[in-house]
Coordinates of C-alpha atoms in Angstrom, one line a residue:
M17 CA 96.1 177.8 202.1
T18 CA 95.5 179.3 205.5
A19 CA 96.7 178.1 209.0
V20 CA 93.9 177.4 211.2
E21 CA 93.3 179.2 214.0
A22 CA 93.3 178.1 217.3
P23 CA 90.3 178.1 219.1
V24 CA 90.8 181.1 221.9
E25 CA 89.6 179.0 225.7
A26 CA 87.4 181.2 227.6
P27 CA 88.7 183.8 230.5
P28 CA 88.5 180.7 233.4
V29 CA 85.2 181.7 236.3
V30 CA 85.7 183.2 239.1
R31 CA 83.7 182.7 242.1
R32 CA 84.2 185.1 244.9
E33 CA 83.8 182.6 248.3
P34 CA 81.2 184.5 250.7
R35 CA 82.7 186.5 253.3
R36 CA 82.8 184.5 257.1
W37 CA 83.0 187.6 258.5
Q38 CA 79.4 189.0 257.1
G39 CA 77.4 186.9 259.9
P40 CA 79.0 188.2 262.4
A41 CA 79.2 191.0 261.6
A42 CA 76.1 191.5 261.1
F43 CA 74.5 190.1 264.6
A44 CA 78.0 192.6 266.4
A45 CA 75.5 195.8 264.7
V46 CA 72.1 194.9 265.9
A47 CA 73.5 193.8 268.8
L48 CA 74.8 197.5 269.1
L49 CA 71.4 198.9 268.0
A50 CA 69.6 197.0 270.5
L51 CA 72.4 197.4 273.3
V52 CA 73.7 200.8 273.0
V53 CA 71.1 202.6 270.5
A54 CA 68.0 201.8 271.8
P55 CA 67.9 202.6 274.7
L56 CA 69.6 206.2 274.0
L57 CA 66.8 206.7 271.8
L58 CA 63.7 205.4 272.7
E59 CA 61.4 206.8 275.4
P60 CA 60.5 204.3 278.4
F61 CA 57.1 203.5 276.9
R62 CA 58.6 202.8 273.1
L63 CA 61.3 201.1 274.6
G64 CA 58.8 199.0 276.7
L65 CA 57.6 197.7 273.9
L66 CA 60.5 196.9 272.1
A67 CA 60.8 194.3 275.3
K68 CA 57.7 193.0 274.6
Y69 CA 58.3 192.9 270.3
L70 CA 61.9 190.8 271.7
C71 CA 59.7 188.4 273.7
Y72 CA 57.3 187.7 271.2
A73 CA 61.3 186.8 269.3
I74 CA 62.2 184.9 272.2
V75 CA 59.5 182.5 270.7
A76 CA 59.4 182.9 267.4
L77 CA 63.0 181.8 267.7
G78 CA 61.6 178.2 268.9
I79 CA 58.8 177.9 266.2
G80 CA 61.5 179.1 263.6
L81 CA 63.7 176.1 265.2
A82 CA 60.9 173.5 265.6
W83 CA 58.9 174.8 261.9
G84 CA 61.4 176.1 260.0
Q85 CA 64.4 173.6 261.1
G86 CA 62.9 170.2 261.5
G87 CA 59.7 170.7 259.4
M88 CA 57.2 171.1 262.7
L89 CA 54.0 173.2 262.0
T90 CA 53.1 174.2 266.3
L91 CA 50.0 176.1 267.0
G92 CA 50.4 176.1 270.5
Q93 CA 53.0 178.0 271.7
G94 CA 51.3 179.8 273.6
V95 CA 50.9 176.5 276.4
F96 CA 54.3 176.9 276.9
F97 CA 54.6 180.6 276.8
G98 CA 51.8 180.6 279.4
L99 CA 53.2 178.1 281.4
G100 CA 56.3 180.0 282.5
G101 CA 54.6 183.5 282.4
Y102 CA 52.1 182.3 285.2
A103 CA 55.1 180.5 286.6
M104 CA 56.7 184.1 287.3
G105 CA 52.7 185.6 287.9
M106 CA 52.6 183.4 290.6
Y107 CA 56.2 184.4 292.4
L108 CA 55.7 187.8 291.6
K109 CA 52.1 188.3 293.6
L110 CA 53.1 186.2 296.9
H111 CA 55.9 188.7 296.5
D112 CA 53.9 191.9 296.5
A113 CA 51.5 190.2 299.4
G114 CA 54.0 189.4 301.6
G115 CA 53.1 186.2 303.5
D116 CA 49.0 187.2 302.4
L117 CA 46.9 186.3 300.5
P118 CA 47.1 187.4 297.0
D119 CA 44.1 189.7 296.4
F120 CA 42.6 188.2 293.2
M121 CA 41.6 185.0 295.6
V122 CA 40.8 187.3 298.5
W123 CA 38.1 188.5 295.7
S124 CA 38.0 184.6 295.4
G125 CA 36.6 184.0 298.6
V126 CA 39.8 181.7 299.0
E127 CA 40.4 182.0 302.8
K128 CA 44.0 179.4 302.5
L129 CA 46.9 179.8 300.4
P130 CA 46.3 177.0 298.1
A131 CA 49.7 173.5 298.1
L132 CA 50.2 175.2 294.2
W133 CA 51.5 178.3 294.8
T134 CA 53.2 177.3 298.4
P135 CA 56.8 176.6 295.7
F136 CA 56.4 179.5 294.2
G137 CA 57.3 181.6 296.2
N138 CA 60.9 180.9 295.9
P139 CA 62.8 182.6 293.3
V140 CA 65.0 180.5 291.8
F141 CA 62.6 178.1 292.6
A142 CA 59.9 180.1 290.1
L143 CA 62.2 180.7 287.5
A144 CA 63.6 177.0 287.1
M145 CA 59.3 175.7 286.6
A146 CA 59.2 178.4 283.8
V147 CA 61.8 176.3 281.7
A148 CA 61.2 173.1 283.0
V149 CA 57.4 173.0 283.2
P150 CA 57.1 173.6 279.6
V151 CA 60.3 171.7 278.4
V152 CA 58.9 168.6 280.7
V153 CA 55.3 169.1 279.0
A154 CA 56.8 169.3 275.4
L155 CA 59.2 165.7 276.1
L156 CA 55.2 164.3 276.9
L157 CA 53.4 165.5 274.1
G158 CA 56.6 164.0 271.7
A159 CA 56.6 160.9 273.3
L160 CA 52.6 160.5 272.9
V161 CA 52.3 161.8 269.5
F162 CA 55.3 161.6 267.6
R163 CA 56.2 158.0 268.5
Q164 CA 53.0 157.0 266.5
R165 CA 54.2 159.3 263.5
V166 CA 51.0 161.8 263.8
R167 CA 53.1 164.9 261.7
G168 CA 52.1 167.6 259.1
A169 CA 48.7 169.5 260.2
Y170 CA 47.6 166.6 261.9
F171 CA 50.2 168.1 264.7
A172 CA 49.8 171.1 264.2
I173 CA 45.8 170.9 265.6
L174 CA 46.9 168.3 268.2
T175 CA 49.3 171.7 269.2
Q176 CA 46.3 174.0 268.6
A177 CA 43.7 171.9 270.5
L178 CA 46.4 172.2 273.6
A179 CA 46.8 176.1 273.6
A180 CA 42.2 176.1 272.6
A181 CA 42.4 173.4 276.5
L182 CA 44.4 175.1 278.7
V183 CA 42.5 178.8 278.0
I184 CA 39.4 177.4 279.8
L185 CA 41.5 175.2 282.4
L186 CA 42.8 179.1 283.4
V187 CA 39.3 180.4 282.7
G188 CA 37.6 178.1 284.7
Q189 CA 40.3 178.4 288.5
Q190 CA 38.8 182.1 289.7
G191 CA 41.3 180.8 292.6
L192 CA 44.0 179.8 291.3
T193 CA 45.1 181.4 288.2
G194 CA 43.5 184.6 288.4
G195 CA 40.5 183.2 285.7
T196 CA 40.0 185.5 283.0
N197 CA 41.5 188.3 283.8
G198 CA 45.2 186.3 284.3
L199 CA 47.4 187.9 287.1
T200 CA 48.6 191.1 287.6
N201 CA 49.1 194.4 289.7
F202 CA 52.8 193.7 290.0
F203 CA 54.5 196.7 292.3
D204 CA 58.6 194.5 292.6
F205 CA 60.6 192.8 291.1
F206 CA 63.7 191.5 292.6
G207 CA 63.5 194.9 294.7
Q208 CA 62.8 196.9 291.7
D209 CA 60.0 199.3 291.3
L210 CA 58.3 197.3 288.4
A211 CA 56.9 200.9 287.8
A212 CA 60.7 203.1 287.7
D213 CA 62.1 204.2 284.2
E214 CA 65.5 202.4 285.5
T215 CA 63.8 199.3 286.2
Q216 CA 61.8 199.0 282.7
R217 CA 65.2 199.8 281.0
G218 CA 67.1 197.1 282.9
L219 CA 65.1 194.7 282.7
Y220 CA 64.3 195.7 278.1
L221 CA 68.3 195.3 278.5
T222 CA 68.2 191.6 280.4
V223 CA 65.3 191.0 277.4
A224 CA 67.9 191.6 274.6
V225 CA 70.5 189.4 276.1
V226 CA 69.0 186.6 276.5
L227 CA 67.4 186.7 273.0
G228 CA 71.3 187.2 271.9
V229 CA 72.1 183.9 273.7
L230 CA 69.5 181.6 272.8
Y231 CA 69.8 183.4 269.0
L232 CA 73.4 182.0 269.2
G233 CA 72.5 179.2 270.9
A234 CA 70.4 177.8 268.6
R235 CA 72.3 178.9 265.6
Q236 CA 75.1 176.3 267.2
L237 CA 72.8 174.1 267.3
V238 CA 71.3 174.2 263.8
R239 CA 74.7 174.0 262.7
S240 CA 75.9 171.1 264.5
R241 CA 75.6 167.2 263.9
F242 CA 71.9 166.9 265.5
G243 CA 70.7 170.0 263.5
R244 CA 71.8 168.4 259.9
L245 CA 70.0 165.3 261.3
L246 CA 67.0 167.7 262.0
L247 CA 67.3 168.9 258.7
A248 CA 66.9 165.9 257.2
V249 CA 64.5 164.9 259.7
R250 CA 61.6 167.8 258.3
D251 CA 63.3 166.9 254.0
G252 CA 63.2 163.2 254.4
E253 CA 61.3 161.3 257.5
D254 CA 60.7 158.1 255.7
R255 CA 64.9 157.9 254.5
V256 CA 66.2 158.9 258.3
R257 CA 64.4 156.1 259.6
F258 CA 65.7 153.7 256.6
L259 CA 69.1 155.3 257.8
G260 CA 69.0 153.1 261.4
Y261 CA 67.6 156.8 263.5
N262 CA 64.5 158.0 265.6
P263 CA 63.3 161.0 264.0
A264 CA 60.9 160.9 266.8
T265 CA 64.2 162.1 269.3
V266 CA 65.7 164.4 267.0
K267 CA 61.5 166.0 266.6
T268 CA 60.7 165.4 270.3
L269 CA 63.8 167.6 271.8
T270 CA 63.8 170.0 269.1
F271 CA 60.0 170.4 270.2
A272 CA 60.8 170.4 273.9
V273 CA 63.7 173.5 273.3
S274 CA 61.3 175.0 271.7
A275 CA 58.8 174.8 274.4
G276 CA 61.7 176.0 276.7
M277 CA 62.1 179.3 274.6
A278 CA 58.8 180.0 274.8
G279 CA 58.5 179.6 278.7
I280 CA 61.6 182.0 279.3
A281 CA 59.3 183.7 276.7
G282 CA 56.7 184.0 279.1
A283 CA 58.8 184.6 282.4
L284 CA 60.5 187.8 280.6
F285 CA 57.0 188.5 279.7
V286 CA 55.5 189.5 282.8
P287 CA 57.5 191.9 284.6
V288 CA 57.6 193.9 281.2
V289 CA 54.2 193.8 280.1
G290 CA 52.5 193.9 283.6
I291 CA 50.1 191.0 283.0
I292 CA 49.7 187.2 281.7
S293 CA 46.5 185.9 280.7
P294 CA 44.8 183.7 279.0
A295 CA 44.1 185.8 276.1
L296 CA 47.5 186.3 276.0
L297 CA 48.5 182.4 275.2
G298 CA 45.4 181.0 273.6
V299 CA 44.8 179.7 269.9
V300 CA 44.9 183.2 268.1
P301 CA 47.8 184.7 269.5
S302 CA 49.7 181.4 268.5
L303 CA 48.3 181.8 265.5
E304 CA 50.0 185.5 265.0
L305 CA 53.6 184.2 266.3
V306 CA 53.5 181.6 263.7
V307 CA 51.9 184.5 260.7
G308 CA 54.8 186.1 262.2
V309 CA 57.6 183.3 261.5
A310 CA 56.2 182.8 258.0
V311 CA 56.5 186.6 257.3
G312 CA 59.9 186.8 258.7
G313 CA 60.8 183.6 257.3
R314 CA 60.9 180.4 259.0
F315 CA 63.6 178.9 257.5
A316 CA 66.2 181.5 258.9
L317 CA 66.4 182.0 262.6
A318 CA 67.0 185.3 261.9
G319 CA 64.6 185.8 259.7
A320 CA 61.5 184.3 262.3
I321 CA 63.2 187.1 265.0
L322 CA 62.7 189.4 262.5
G323 CA 59.1 188.7 261.0
A324 CA 58.2 188.9 265.5
V325 CA 59.6 192.6 265.8
V326 CA 58.4 193.6 262.3
M327 CA 54.0 192.5 263.1
G328 CA 54.6 193.4 266.7
Y329 CA 55.5 196.8 265.5
A330 CA 53.1 197.0 262.3
R331 CA 50.4 195.6 264.6
T332 CA 51.0 198.7 267.7
Y333 CA 51.8 201.3 265.0
F334 CA 48.6 200.6 263.2
S335 CA 46.1 200.6 265.7
E336 CA 47.5 203.8 267.0
E337 CA 47.0 205.3 263.4
L338 CA 44.3 203.6 261.8
P339 CA 42.3 201.8 264.7
A340 CA 38.8 200.8 263.0
A341 CA 41.1 199.1 260.0
W342 CA 44.5 197.7 261.7
L343 CA 43.7 193.9 261.7
Y344 CA 42.8 194.2 258.1
L345 CA 46.1 196.7 257.6
Q346 CA 48.5 193.2 259.3
G347 CA 46.0 190.5 257.1
A348 CA 47.1 192.5 254.0
L349 CA 51.1 193.3 255.7
F350 CA 50.6 189.2 255.4
V351 CA 49.0 188.6 252.4
L352 CA 51.7 191.4 250.5
V353 CA 55.0 189.9 251.8
M354 CA 54.0 185.7 251.0
T355 CA 53.3 186.9 247.9
L356 CA 56.4 188.2 246.7
A357 CA 58.2 186.4 249.4
P358 CA 57.0 183.1 249.0
R359 CA 60.4 182.4 251.6
G360 CA 59.7 185.4 254.0
I361 CA 61.9 188.9 254.1
A362 CA 65.1 186.3 255.4
G363 CA 64.7 184.7 251.6
L364 CA 63.9 187.8 250.1
A365 CA 67.1 188.9 251.1
A366 CA 68.3 185.9 250.3
G367 CA 67.9 186.2 247.2
L368 CA 69.0 189.7 246.4
V369 CA 72.7 188.7 248.1
R370 CA 72.7 185.6 245.7
R371 CA 72.1 187.3 243.1
R372 CA 74.3 190.1 243.6
R373 CA 77.3 187.8 244.2
E374 CA 76.3 186.0 240.8
A375 CA 76.6 188.9 238.1
G376 CA 79.4 189.9 240.3
T377 CA 81.5 186.6 239.0

């Protein structure tokens, strides 16, 4: 009679806990690259281009917060970007004029400084308005729209129409806004020559630091109780409403935060690039920012930033190397990423890391 063998128990599966230091370490590495390595290696022109990409990345961060975390597809962030940019541009034009009328007003036949422009001679007021005006506009729009439960494609079309309306308004006010040309020919920035390499390097560092601070703030917001509520609204707005919360308030506040980020980006963009015009804040620029967020990965804040930088660099590279076909190549890049990685570059990277962890368990 044979003895019954006892079943051999399989060894327990040891699951590796995610390393908590990986996120801070990656942030520190990127910060070191942006604040130390880039200014040392890049020539002033290329550093200025990178500063411009980072300004777009700030707008993309707000889009990632509103769209990726809150489910609000906003196609009109150029509106808030432009409001912040024009606030800064008005101060710079008045400062350069030295008490006289700005040059474009003289050419347009304006004889007296408009009352709207007068307070913007104060830099503190101009900086405050660059943030406050976009936030107030977003709060008013959100209170009107989200309370009526407008969402999805209807909200996206509404924001797109707002961007188109703002462009028409700015173009039609030649003596007040510079019309099609916008505001340009800036020479001085808080006592510094804007054409000097040191000034541009300082502006780049300022943009990089502001982006880092806003990213950390947005990341903390997403991880907070409000952030969890925001994700719940994105995934099941009606269920959140049945639980006693008001989704309209959550979405309005998030939309206002994203608008404030776009206003800050616009205020930084003006001294970096030297111009703010209706062509930079219409429907097409707003759509390009959304495309950048989609390429980077809208569900990850870092992905939204990465996508904006990648699309900005791709636009510059293709336009320099293949000026006749760069639009097609940029579109092909978008199609390629969306086909191979529907969740963007960040989603693709996260999937690779997850599979690597599973294979190592």
